Amino acid sequence: MTRNAKDTAPEGVGETAHHEAPAQELPPDLNQAILEAAKQVAVLLKRGGHAFALAGSVAVYAHGGTGNLQHDADFCVLPDDTDAVAATLREAGLPVFAPPEDWLLKAKCLGQDIDLIHELGGRPVGPELLGRAVDLSVDSVHMPVLAPTDLMRSLLAAFSEHHCDFGAVLPIARQLREKVDWPALRREFGESPMPSAFLYLLERLGVIATEEAATQGGAP
């Protein structure tokens, strides 16, 4: 993994590399700009032969969620592949750097932030997680996208006493509710106060079935 805090890039970056096009050439809509950046990075990762999966709000969009994207594009990569991923992106003219957080790398593409995550929800990204990814078209570019249950698992795992923004995750749960294995998440997080509280909130709002109804084959 690259540990330098400063960006390093091939000579000539900023002159002709199309990934860092002038701001006036970017789509005026921020959501579309994030989508364009996600597509560019996905194409580079595919060409480089890297195992990866789209994550975050762009993955929710790929699964049929709204186009209200959040700040950046997220990709899950294998921990042992982070150096090679960084090299692939740098060769294409993208700046890549290591932030203080030791569970990801960051890059820039078309002026948008890119997170290259190798530890998701407190767990290292592994072949099993990437193997469950679904191949979907993201604004006309096919790429592996984290499975809905894994997306929701990562959001639940992030809840703690210091970070517990149910309001941000609630719309995602509504959008993905028919695609998520909720009983599996109940089994996994049943003893964790914050995630189980969120699941209870979903029950009370009628987003998902209660545990009793789910056991009996009920629906929200």
Short mmCIF file of C-alpha atoms in Angstrom, two decimals:
data_model
loop_
_atom_site.label_atom_id
_atom_site.label_comp_id
_atom_site.label_asym_id
_atom_site.label_seq_id
_atom_site.Cartn_x
_atom_site.Cartn_y
_atom_site.Cartn_z
CA MET A 1 0.00 0.00 0.00
CA THR A 2 1.19 3.48 -0.76
CA ARG A 3 1.87 5.42 2.43
CA ASN A 4 3.11 8.76 1.08
CA ALA A 5 0.81 11.62 1.93
CA LYS A 6 1.87 13.58 -1.13
CA ASP A 7 0.44 12.88 -4.56
CA THR A 8 2.76 11.38 -7.11
CA ALA A 9 1.90 11.24 -10.76
CA PRO A 10 3.64 10.63 -14.09
CA GLU A 11 5.35 13.51 -15.80
CA GLY A 12 3.00 15.59 -17.87
CA VAL A 13 -0.08 15.02 -15.72
CA GLY A 14 -2.40 18.01 -15.88
CA GLU A 15 -1.42 18.78 -19.46
CA THR A 16 -3.07 16.14 -21.61
CA ALA A 17 -4.48 13.40 -19.32
CA HIS A 18 -8.19 13.32 -20.10
CA HIS A 19 -9.04 12.05 -16.62
CA GLU A 20 -8.14 15.48 -15.23
CA ALA A 21 -10.06 17.50 -17.80
CA PRO A 22 -10.56 21.23 -17.17
CA ALA A 23 -13.44 22.02 -14.86
CA GLN A 24 -15.43 23.74 -17.61
CA GLU A 25 -15.60 20.46 -19.53
CA LEU A 26 -17.16 18.54 -16.62
CA PRO A 27 -20.90 17.86 -16.51
CA PRO A 28 -22.58 20.75 -14.67
CA ASP A 29 -24.59 18.33 -12.50
CA LEU A 30 -22.62 16.98 -9.50
CA ASN A 31 -24.37 13.60 -9.59
CA GLN A 32 -23.45 13.16 -13.23
CA ALA A 33 -19.89 14.25 -12.52
CA ILE A 34 -19.58 11.56 -9.84
CA LEU A 35 -21.02 8.97 -12.22
CA GLU A 36 -18.56 9.96 -14.94
CA ALA A 37 -15.66 9.67 -12.50
CA ALA A 38 -16.89 6.27 -11.29
CA LYS A 39 -17.09 5.02 -14.87
CA GLN A 40 -13.58 6.24 -15.67
CA VAL A 41 -12.09 4.51 -12.63
CA ALA A 42 -14.03 1.29 -13.22
CA VAL A 43 -12.77 1.10 -16.80
CA LEU A 44 -9.18 1.58 -15.59
CA LEU A 45 -9.55 -1.11 -12.93
CA LYS A 46 -11.07 -3.54 -15.40
CA ARG A 47 -8.30 -2.91 -17.93
CA GLY A 48 -5.73 -3.43 -15.18
CA GLY A 49 -7.23 -6.80 -14.28
CA HIS A 50 -7.98 -5.81 -10.69
CA ALA A 51 -10.65 -7.45 -8.55
CA PHE A 52 -13.01 -4.74 -7.30
CA ALA A 53 -16.61 -3.80 -6.66
CA LEU A 54 -18.43 -0.49 -6.72
CA ALA A 55 -19.69 0.54 -3.27
CA GLY A 56 -21.34 3.49 -1.55
CA SER A 57 -24.07 5.71 -2.93
CA VAL A 58 -23.18 4.99 -6.57
CA ALA A 59 -23.71 1.28 -5.86
CA VAL A 60 -27.12 2.09 -4.37
CA TYR A 61 -27.91 4.01 -7.56
CA ALA A 62 -26.81 1.01 -9.65
CA HIS A 63 -29.26 -1.19 -7.72
CA GLY A 64 -32.14 1.15 -8.57
CA GLY A 65 -31.79 3.83 -5.92
CA THR A 66 -32.19 7.52 -6.54
CA GLY A 67 -29.47 9.55 -8.23
CA ASN A 68 -28.78 11.63 -5.12
CA LEU A 69 -25.12 10.68 -4.82
CA GLN A 70 -23.01 11.49 -1.78
CA HIS A 71 -19.77 13.39 -2.29
CA ASP A 72 -17.63 10.70 -3.95
CA ALA A 73 -17.40 7.30 -5.64
CA ASP A 74 -16.36 4.29 -3.56
CA PHE A 75 -14.67 1.10 -4.72
CA CYS A 76 -13.75 -1.99 -2.70
CA VAL A 77 -10.38 -3.54 -3.55
CA LEU A 78 -8.32 -6.33 -2.06
CA PRO A 79 -5.79 -5.26 0.61
CA ASP A 80 -2.94 -7.03 -1.17
CA ASP A 81 -3.83 -5.28 -4.43
CA THR A 82 -3.82 -1.68 -3.22
CA ASP A 83 -0.29 -0.89 -4.44
CA ALA A 84 -1.08 -2.30 -7.89
CA VAL A 85 -4.39 -0.42 -8.03
CA ALA A 86 -2.64 2.82 -7.10
CA ALA A 87 -0.03 2.21 -9.81
CA THR A 88 -2.73 1.59 -12.43
CA LEU A 89 -4.50 4.84 -11.61
CA ARG A 90 -1.28 6.85 -11.48
CA GLU A 91 -0.24 5.52 -14.87
CA ALA A 92 -3.51 6.91 -16.22
CA GLY A 93 -2.74 10.33 -14.74
CA LEU A 94 -4.85 10.19 -11.59
CA PRO A 95 -3.36 11.43 -8.31
CA VAL A 96 -3.50 8.80 -5.55
CA PHE A 97 -2.60 9.32 -1.91
CA ALA A 98 -2.89 7.69 1.51
CA PRO A 99 -5.04 9.65 4.00
CA PRO A 100 -4.65 9.34 7.79
CA GLU A 101 -7.34 6.63 7.79
CA ASP A 102 -5.54 3.33 7.22
CA TRP A 103 -8.47 1.46 5.68
CA LEU A 104 -8.50 3.16 2.27
CA LEU A 105 -6.62 5.07 -0.39
CA LYS A 106 -7.93 8.20 -2.05
CA ALA A 107 -7.74 9.40 -5.63
CA LYS A 108 -9.08 12.18 -7.81
CA CYS A 109 -10.79 11.74 -11.17
CA LEU A 110 -12.49 14.48 -13.16
CA GLY A 111 -12.31 16.65 -10.07
CA GLN A 112 -14.24 14.11 -7.97
CA ASP A 113 -13.07 12.21 -4.90
CA ILE A 114 -12.52 8.47 -5.27
CA ASP A 115 -12.24 6.17 -2.23
CA LEU A 116 -10.42 2.87 -2.73
CA ILE A 117 -11.56 0.86 0.30
CA HIS A 118 -9.69 -2.24 1.43
CA GLU A 119 -11.42 -2.60 4.80
CA LEU A 120 -15.22 -2.36 4.87
CA GLY A 121 -17.31 -2.37 8.03
CA GLY A 122 -14.29 -3.28 10.13
CA ARG A 123 -13.42 -6.29 7.97
CA PRO A 124 -10.74 -6.64 5.29
CA VAL A 125 -12.21 -6.80 1.80
CA GLY A 126 -11.91 -10.41 0.70
CA PRO A 127 -12.54 -12.54 -2.38
CA GLU A 128 -15.85 -13.73 -0.88
CA LEU A 129 -17.21 -10.20 -0.67
CA LEU A 130 -16.12 -9.34 -4.21
CA GLY A 131 -17.38 -12.71 -5.43
CA ARG A 132 -20.91 -11.81 -4.32
CA ALA A 133 -20.82 -8.59 -6.35
CA VAL A 134 -23.36 -8.26 -9.14
CA ASP A 135 -22.43 -7.17 -12.65
CA LEU A 136 -24.59 -4.14 -13.43
CA SER A 137 -24.70 -1.33 -15.93
CA VAL A 138 -23.79 1.97 -14.30
CA ASP A 139 -24.78 4.73 -16.69
CA SER A 140 -23.96 2.41 -19.64
CA VAL A 141 -20.69 0.98 -18.25
CA HIS A 142 -20.82 -2.56 -16.84
CA MET A 143 -18.95 -3.18 -13.60
CA PRO A 144 -19.17 -5.36 -10.46
CA VAL A 145 -21.34 -3.77 -7.78
CA LEU A 146 -21.52 -4.82 -4.13
CA ALA A 147 -24.56 -7.00 -3.39
CA PRO A 148 -27.40 -5.14 -1.62
CA THR A 149 -27.05 -7.15 1.59
CA ASP A 150 -23.33 -6.39 1.73
CA LEU A 151 -24.02 -2.71 1.11
CA MET A 152 -26.48 -2.59 3.99
CA ARG A 153 -24.17 -4.64 6.21
CA SER A 154 -21.40 -2.08 5.73
CA LEU A 155 -23.74 0.75 6.72
CA LEU A 156 -25.00 -1.06 9.83
CA ALA A 157 -21.46 -1.95 10.88
CA ALA A 158 -20.51 1.73 10.78
CA PHE A 159 -23.07 2.66 13.45
CA SER A 160 -21.60 3.46 16.86
CA GLU A 161 -22.14 5.84 19.77
CA HIS A 162 -20.04 8.37 17.89
CA HIS A 163 -21.63 7.84 14.47
CA CYS A 164 -25.32 7.03 14.39
CA ASP A 165 -26.98 8.94 11.54
CA PHE A 166 -30.10 6.85 10.96
CA GLY A 167 -31.54 9.59 8.75
CA ALA A 168 -28.86 9.13 6.10
CA VAL A 169 -29.27 5.34 5.94
CA LEU A 170 -33.08 5.19 6.14
CA PRO A 171 -33.68 6.19 2.48
CA ILE A 172 -31.16 3.58 1.35
CA ALA A 173 -32.92 0.89 3.38
CA ARG A 174 -36.23 1.89 1.78
CA GLN A 175 -34.76 1.74 -1.71
CA LEU A 176 -33.06 -1.64 -1.25
CA ARG A 177 -35.53 -3.33 1.08
CA GLU A 178 -36.76 -5.92 -1.44
CA LYS A 179 -33.17 -6.94 -2.28
CA VAL A 180 -31.63 -7.27 1.19
CA ASP A 181 -31.45 -10.44 3.30
CA TRP A 182 -32.82 -8.83 6.47
CA PRO A 183 -32.95 -12.05 8.54
CA ALA A 184 -29.21 -12.52 7.92
CA LEU A 185 -28.52 -8.98 9.10
CA ARG A 186 -30.69 -9.52 12.20
CA ARG A 187 -28.66 -12.62 13.07
CA GLU A 188 -25.40 -10.78 12.58
CA PHE A 189 -26.26 -7.55 14.41
CA GLY A 190 -28.87 -8.69 16.92
CA GLU A 191 -26.53 -8.13 19.88
CA SER A 192 -25.18 -4.78 18.61
CA PRO A 193 -27.17 -1.89 20.13
CA MET A 194 -27.01 0.67 17.32
CA PRO A 195 -27.58 -1.62 14.32
CA SER A 196 -30.37 -3.51 16.11
CA ALA A 197 -31.99 -0.18 17.05
CA PHE A 198 -31.98 0.79 13.38
CA LEU A 199 -33.54 -2.53 12.40
CA TYR A 200 -36.22 -1.97 15.03
CA LEU A 201 -36.85 1.49 13.56
CA LEU A 202 -37.32 -0.08 10.13
CA GLU A 203 -39.88 -2.47 11.61
CA ARG A 204 -41.83 0.33 13.31
CA LEU A 205 -41.88 2.33 10.07
CA GLY A 206 -43.10 -0.68 8.12
CA VAL A 207 -40.03 -0.76 5.90
CA ILE A 208 -39.29 -4.38 6.80
CA ALA A 209 -41.29 -7.12 8.45
CA THR A 210 -40.96 -7.74 12.15
CA GLU A 211 -38.81 -10.68 13.11
CA GLU A 212 -41.89 -12.69 14.08
CA ALA A 213 -43.69 -11.88 10.80
CA ALA A 214 -40.56 -12.66 8.78
CA THR A 215 -40.29 -16.06 10.49
CA GLN A 216 -43.92 -16.75 9.54
CA GLY A 217 -43.36 -15.58 5.99
CA GLY A 218 -44.95 -12.16 6.38
CA ALA A 219 -44.08 -8.99 4.47
CA PRO A 220 -43.84 -5.30 5.44
#
